[in-house]
XYZ file of C-alpha atoms in Angstrom:
486
model
C 86.493 47.742 97.534
C 87.397 46.865 94.855
C 87.745 42.500 93.946
C 91.521 40.624 95.048
C 93.998 40.506 92.392
C 97.261 38.010 91.594
C 99.756 39.426 93.500
C 101.686 40.523 90.743
C 99.322 43.296 89.824
C 99.022 44.025 93.681
C 103.238 44.213 92.160
C 103.073 46.737 89.508
C 100.339 48.804 91.434
C 102.966 49.678 93.717
C 105.569 51.225 91.435
C 105.197 54.763 89.880
C 102.069 55.902 88.276
C 100.603 58.606 86.569
C 97.439 60.357 87.823
C 96.145 62.917 85.827
C 94.019 65.444 87.483
C 91.877 68.345 86.585
C 93.273 70.904 89.237
C 94.215 74.349 87.915
C 98.116 73.287 88.211
C 99.511 70.666 86.176
C 99.437 66.859 87.110
C 102.330 65.662 89.782
C 103.724 62.280 89.205
C 103.299 59.682 92.357
C 105.998 58.568 93.738
C 105.910 56.880 96.929
C 109.831 57.496 97.540
C 109.475 60.747 96.471
C 106.200 62.490 97.585
C 106.986 64.746 100.439
C 110.313 65.340 98.720
C 108.373 66.401 95.989
C 105.421 68.399 98.206
C 107.940 70.041 100.830
C 108.739 73.582 101.343
C 111.061 74.962 99.653
C 114.728 75.750 101.198
C 114.155 78.285 102.341
C 111.232 77.241 104.408
C 108.415 78.918 102.986
C 105.659 76.791 102.172
C 103.938 77.174 98.360
C 100.905 75.124 98.144
C 98.976 74.904 95.108
C 95.580 76.513 95.215
C 92.414 74.410 94.520
C 89.060 74.895 93.567
C 85.921 72.911 95.186
C 82.570 73.954 96.997
C 84.593 74.266 100.468
C 86.865 76.910 98.552
C 84.432 78.604 96.250
C 82.687 79.346 99.873
C 86.082 79.994 101.560
C 86.850 82.940 98.480
C 82.919 83.753 99.001
C 83.109 84.492 102.322
C 86.254 85.800 102.526
C 85.358 88.850 99.115
C 82.370 89.655 100.783
C 83.813 89.588 104.365
C 87.084 92.612 102.712
C 84.244 94.069 101.303
C 83.076 95.275 103.953
C 85.643 96.629 105.940
C 85.984 98.555 103.380
C 83.109 100.082 102.390
C 81.922 100.221 106.313
C 83.965 103.212 106.197
C 82.510 105.566 103.558
C 78.896 104.525 104.719
C 77.712 108.055 106.064
C 74.446 108.673 108.231
C 72.876 111.854 109.446
C 75.727 113.317 107.577
C 78.845 112.256 109.474
C 80.525 108.606 108.969
C 78.257 106.653 110.422
C 80.945 103.875 112.633
C 83.736 105.944 114.101
C 86.372 105.535 116.761
C 86.633 108.978 117.711
C 89.225 109.142 119.778
C 90.557 112.939 119.468
C 86.497 113.663 120.843
C 86.985 110.069 122.740
C 83.406 109.234 120.869
C 81.904 106.365 119.503
C 79.676 106.589 116.896
C 77.325 103.882 115.774
C 75.285 105.156 113.281
C 72.271 107.487 115.939
C 74.214 105.927 118.711
C 77.226 107.500 120.023
C 79.366 106.159 123.300
C 81.964 108.453 125.344
C 84.221 106.553 127.329
C 81.998 105.577 130.594
C 79.984 103.670 128.203
C 82.566 101.080 126.798
C 81.608 98.730 129.148
C 79.262 97.827 126.764
C 81.927 97.100 124.139
C 83.084 94.984 126.366
C 80.113 93.347 127.154
C 80.267 93.124 123.219
C 83.891 90.949 123.010
C 82.585 89.008 125.304
C 79.333 87.505 123.743
C 81.393 87.482 120.491
C 84.599 85.703 122.169
C 81.853 82.772 124.048
C 80.071 82.502 120.378
C 82.762 81.820 118.723
C 83.264 78.864 121.546
C 79.542 77.713 120.983
C 80.284 77.756 117.247
C 83.639 75.770 117.745
C 81.727 73.089 119.669
C 79.580 72.468 116.034
C 82.376 73.062 113.682
C 86.284 73.248 114.873
C 87.639 76.215 113.497
C 85.719 77.502 111.286
C 86.453 81.440 111.540
C 90.215 80.442 111.337
C 89.099 78.590 108.437
C 86.639 81.252 106.474
C 86.451 84.343 107.434
C 89.507 84.935 109.516
C 91.804 88.094 108.405
C 95.163 86.037 108.631
C 93.294 83.635 106.380
C 91.432 86.247 104.146
C 94.574 88.009 103.426
C 96.974 85.160 103.008
C 95.099 84.196 100.783
C 95.101 87.636 98.924
C 98.365 87.756 98.597
C 98.725 83.658 97.477
C 96.344 84.781 94.852
C 99.130 87.744 93.494
C 101.498 86.280 94.214
C 100.516 82.572 91.642
C 98.750 85.568 88.982
C 102.338 87.274 88.666
C 104.183 83.986 89.468
C 102.514 81.250 88.241
C 102.285 77.873 90.132
C 103.118 76.465 93.140
C 105.960 73.856 90.826
C 107.191 76.771 89.712
C 107.290 79.095 92.818
C 109.132 76.730 94.024
C 111.874 76.231 91.276
C 111.728 79.999 91.134
C 112.730 80.381 95.207
C 115.674 78.363 93.874
C 116.911 80.082 90.639
C 120.025 82.670 90.217
C 118.637 86.376 90.406
C 118.423 87.657 86.923
C 115.896 90.277 84.942
C 112.974 87.823 84.623
C 113.028 87.233 88.434
C 114.298 90.414 89.736
C 110.695 92.584 87.587
C 108.313 89.705 88.424
C 109.545 89.870 92.425
C 109.254 93.145 92.082
C 106.291 92.737 90.929
C 104.676 90.762 93.426
C 106.289 92.680 96.171
C 104.996 96.049 94.701
C 100.925 95.157 95.045
C 101.511 93.484 98.111
C 102.608 96.447 99.360
C 100.092 98.713 98.023
C 97.459 96.033 99.694
C 98.790 96.441 102.840
C 99.545 100.292 102.273
C 94.710 100.114 101.375
C 94.650 97.718 104.243
C 96.419 100.266 106.645
C 93.994 103.011 104.941
C 91.140 100.700 105.495
C 91.926 100.160 109.529
C 92.615 103.958 109.664
C 89.644 104.637 108.599
C 87.351 103.404 111.497
C 89.102 105.550 113.765
C 89.589 108.755 111.486
C 87.179 110.117 108.808
C 88.186 107.766 105.791
C 86.855 110.676 102.721
C 89.393 112.764 104.018
C 92.586 110.159 105.499
C 93.034 107.891 101.028
C 93.315 111.830 99.989
C 96.176 112.982 102.815
C 97.894 109.659 102.422
C 98.107 109.301 99.001
C 98.683 113.032 98.014
C 101.340 113.382 101.434
C 99.202 116.155 103.431
C 98.727 113.381 106.209
C 99.548 113.971 110.032
C 102.358 112.876 111.182
C 100.277 110.000 113.800
C 98.085 109.037 110.895
C 100.196 108.710 109.195
C 103.014 106.495 110.899
C 99.256 104.837 111.885
C 98.399 104.243 108.965
C 101.979 102.623 108.106
C 101.976 100.697 111.106
C 99.302 98.934 109.329
C 100.317 98.756 107.004
C 103.807 97.027 107.402
C 102.096 94.796 109.989
C 99.731 93.470 107.152
C 102.459 93.110 104.548
C 104.664 91.096 106.652
C 101.988 88.728 108.065
C 100.003 88.657 105.067
C 102.774 88.175 102.655
C 106.139 86.831 104.942
C 105.049 84.660 108.148
C 101.477 83.527 106.750
C 101.894 79.828 108.168
C 103.569 80.457 111.450
C 100.848 83.486 112.316
C 98.489 80.235 112.636
C 101.310 78.078 114.380
C 103.261 80.236 116.016
C 101.420 83.593 116.847
C 98.132 83.086 117.333
C 96.223 82.002 120.937
C 93.336 80.421 119.503
C 94.819 77.378 117.781
C 96.173 76.085 120.907
C 93.094 76.158 123.375
C 90.868 74.807 120.053
C 91.409 71.808 120.953
C 89.490 71.649 124.671
C 85.897 72.833 123.439
C 85.823 70.326 121.038
C 84.248 66.465 122.154
C 83.443 63.511 120.040
C 80.575 65.486 117.973
C 82.687 68.845 116.791
C 82.784 68.288 113.239
C 86.229 69.019 111.973
C 88.754 68.090 108.863
C 89.251 64.438 109.154
C 90.369 61.959 106.979
C 89.310 58.145 107.214
C 91.538 55.923 108.089
C 89.607 52.695 108.309
C 88.433 53.114 104.740
C 91.733 54.691 103.500
C 94.637 52.564 104.199
C 96.352 50.581 103.298
C 97.012 53.758 101.009
C 99.291 53.572 97.565
C 99.671 54.794 94.075
C 97.558 52.944 90.944
C 95.830 52.822 87.661
C 92.067 54.354 87.254
C 89.882 51.108 87.701
C 92.531 48.321 88.298
C 91.584 46.271 90.885
C 94.043 46.095 94.175
C 92.723 44.987 97.473
C 94.494 48.433 98.454
C 92.473 51.449 100.730
C 90.770 54.066 99.132
C 93.466 56.553 98.979
C 95.673 56.605 96.071
C 98.585 58.872 97.948
C 98.350 61.016 95.164
C 99.992 63.503 98.450
C 97.321 66.857 96.980
C 96.194 66.969 99.915
C 99.198 68.014 101.728
C 99.663 70.383 98.423
C 97.228 71.990 98.859
C 96.995 73.386 102.751
C 98.442 76.113 103.421
C 99.701 75.119 106.819
C 101.941 72.623 105.516
C 99.913 69.487 107.098
C 99.269 65.911 106.659
C 95.863 65.545 107.678
C 96.300 61.481 107.155
C 98.093 61.955 110.480
C 95.372 63.164 112.377
C 93.947 65.803 113.851
C 96.701 68.101 114.693
C 96.113 72.058 116.167
C 97.942 73.800 112.729
C 94.992 72.480 110.713
C 92.151 75.260 110.179
C 89.932 73.880 108.875
C 89.738 75.073 105.339
C 88.555 72.984 103.457
C 91.613 72.383 100.697
C 91.756 68.992 101.188
C 88.765 68.429 101.524
C 88.094 70.071 97.840
C 91.421 67.743 96.578
C 90.747 64.879 97.621
C 86.831 64.674 96.808
C 88.860 65.657 92.975
C 90.602 62.702 93.269
C 88.115 60.646 94.193
C 86.339 61.920 91.386
C 89.190 60.990 88.432
C 89.250 57.198 90.104
C 85.319 56.890 90.292
C 85.708 56.074 94.476
C 83.189 57.470 96.744
C 83.805 61.081 98.192
C 84.776 62.433 101.883
C 87.092 60.385 102.318
C 88.443 63.225 103.548
C 85.278 65.444 105.075
C 84.198 67.664 107.599
C 83.223 64.648 110.336
C 82.832 64.818 114.155
C 84.983 61.021 115.709
C 81.471 59.663 116.742
C 80.181 59.877 113.554
C 83.614 57.908 111.962
C 82.263 55.284 114.684
C 78.898 55.466 113.752
C 77.477 56.336 117.203
C 77.002 60.446 116.647
C 74.673 61.693 119.326
C 72.348 64.970 118.978
C 75.106 68.179 119.720
C 72.501 69.566 122.633
C 73.498 66.746 124.936
C 77.292 67.908 124.637
C 78.187 69.584 128.006
C 80.056 72.156 126.284
C 76.541 73.206 124.229
C 75.177 74.220 127.203
C 77.802 75.577 129.092
C 79.077 78.057 125.989
C 75.583 78.348 124.527
C 74.165 79.412 128.369
C 77.239 82.065 128.809
C 76.637 83.447 125.363
C 73.263 83.963 126.464
C 73.544 85.494 129.024
C 76.264 87.782 128.034
C 73.435 88.810 124.413
C 71.498 89.815 127.351
C 73.775 91.672 129.176
C 74.587 93.486 126.759
C 70.825 94.695 125.724
C 70.415 95.796 129.466
C 72.561 97.927 129.398
C 72.389 98.870 126.214
C 68.773 99.767 126.617
C 70.058 101.692 130.051
C 72.685 103.893 128.007
C 70.997 107.410 129.032
C 71.768 110.703 125.939
C 72.372 112.637 129.005
C 75.355 113.413 131.057
C 75.219 115.203 134.252
C 77.241 116.203 137.020
C 77.067 118.575 140.104
C 80.323 121.125 141.329
C 79.687 122.936 144.543
C 80.581 126.719 144.463
C 84.077 125.571 145.990
C 84.399 129.535 147.248
C 81.684 129.855 150.044
C 79.445 127.110 151.402
C 76.220 130.131 151.816
C 75.493 133.158 150.826
C 73.248 135.757 152.945
C 71.080 138.303 150.704
C 69.297 139.488 153.643
C 68.391 138.890 156.960
C 65.323 135.606 155.738
C 67.006 134.408 152.647
C 70.410 132.352 151.752
C 71.623 131.611 148.407
C 73.760 128.368 146.815
C 75.420 128.460 143.905
C 76.469 124.606 141.993
C 78.014 124.711 138.295
C 76.506 121.788 136.553
C 77.882 120.048 134.140
C 75.750 118.617 131.194
C 77.117 116.414 128.108
C 74.827 116.015 125.051
C 75.399 112.487 123.868
C 73.841 112.868 120.911
C 73.827 113.992 117.836
C 71.492 115.852 117.425
C 70.847 119.442 119.423
C 68.550 119.266 122.310
C 66.962 121.724 124.870
C 67.159 120.547 128.181
C 64.892 121.300 131.823
C 66.493 121.963 134.790
C 63.938 121.135 137.421
C 64.551 121.090 141.804
C 62.778 118.090 144.077
C 61.538 120.566 146.881
C 60.164 123.400 144.953
C 58.225 124.739 148.231
C 61.787 125.147 149.624
C 63.730 126.248 147.192
C 63.645 128.853 143.995
C 66.187 128.439 140.990
C 67.276 131.596 140.884
C 68.919 131.365 136.976
C 67.127 129.869 133.496
C 65.614 126.948 133.916
C 65.898 125.437 130.285
C 69.024 125.579 128.381
C 69.890 124.704 124.386
C 72.760 122.055 124.444
C 74.563 121.499 121.158
C 75.605 117.938 119.672
C 77.975 116.016 121.831
C 78.473 119.568 123.854
C 79.302 119.391 127.612
C 77.903 122.695 128.583
C 79.139 124.260 131.879
C 76.313 126.099 133.351
C 76.323 128.348 136.399
C 72.816 128.300 138.058
C 72.156 129.702 142.462
C 69.067 128.599 144.119
C 67.444 130.245 147.290
C 65.770 129.635 150.130
C 63.450 131.827 152.969
C 65.845 131.451 156.446
C 63.125 130.020 158.953
C 61.651 127.334 156.085
C 65.709 125.843 156.519
C 65.064 123.132 160.049
C 68.854 121.656 160.255
C 71.456 123.512 158.485
C 72.212 120.930 155.510
C 70.007 119.987 153.276
C 69.429 117.646 150.418
C 67.984 118.398 147.133
C 68.045 116.997 144.087
C 68.106 118.766 140.018
C 66.677 116.939 137.328
C 68.095 117.387 133.734
C 64.664 116.551 131.306
C 64.585 116.566 127.475
C 61.923 118.431 126.762
C 60.860 116.365 123.719
C 61.060 113.624 124.841
C 61.040 113.260 129.057
C 62.096 109.578 129.430
C 65.381 110.582 129.192
C 66.346 112.432 132.001
C 69.288 111.878 134.861
C 68.958 112.854 138.524
C 71.574 113.871 140.512
C 71.632 114.890 144.726
C 73.455 118.031 146.281
C 73.662 119.591 149.809
C 71.872 123.143 150.241
C 73.839 124.421 153.061
C 72.817 127.422 155.659
C 73.813 128.808 158.926
C 72.754 126.047 161.303
C 69.589 126.913 163.061
């Protein structure tokens, strides 16, 4: 902290000062009486936040760009001549490279989603809402739309002036260009999302050539409209009012959770001053950049707020200002409450760390066990409903069954059908069958037994279907063999 100065100097330091900030936008005048007015949204309530450069914004941009690229590219990855990842709604199949899941296997997806949720909770204990600031699709698409907006309409101050300006040919041109590009991005996003449910290579061609079916087109345009509204118009309203995570995330915090925090002990009392000017004020120069760059429009200096998405924009803006004034960085930083107090403790001592960690490990294990137990064969037996049995002769009895055998893989399979009591029962149908990829075969068979060998009127027998090339893949199901009562 600087040494004390005469009262006259302190009084002068309270007057209006101009701070030159190296920013993507023009410098702003600092006036404590007007700072809130200058940073407030335009009359329509829309937050026009400033673009900001810095370490955390570079990291966020890199992660957002990478995730958006992955989102669009995954449906175009092929595996063994088909789309590698595809939720095939028509055939009720989920393809994930060599793994194919059917409706009865979807409990696996439930375990994966539950494990992912506890993974998010586990990370929240350490880094707060880092998901919201760096990985959330809403944040990624919002910043993408703002980037388009700023390229066409200019900086935040220019956008605010344009909002209030009368409709002229220039304004109409800028607005139509912006919304046209927004609509194109939204349409591509709708195609990208539906590309996980419909073969993507055909989808884009069908949509842009207007040859897609009614339902496919409807779903693409539905998600396109949602994207356009969420990222273009609602933006922070989704985070403030629609996202449940912002409402319950605070219950996962403890004293060691790192969140974007303002060091009030170091920053107060805040106030404007000139560079290299001696002052008894705190390090906060009240430049208001932390508010101007915030995508949700909050003032982080008012303490932890549920609206904060931990994007780090205010951290980069404040560090930029601290560097200009020669002050220590991280007046606003990712830091825990205990660290600010000098009472930081190891995270593994936290009860939330233990509980969320155990829950995460448990559901990961459950997911792996469920995955390892998935069979490549689905097998059901239906008895002939016309008759319980058929007397072939005085000494022999036949029962008829309908086998439903589904090959859950994407390759042709050769199966062998066997009975558990070959000395008692004889299979009258061919025992080797061939089932095409992802096909369900209805296979009628007849089983014969000698009446003299049957002790009871109802015997239990087991059918087994075995993959000839991979005997470990086999399923067994029991049924009944009926005969005249002895």
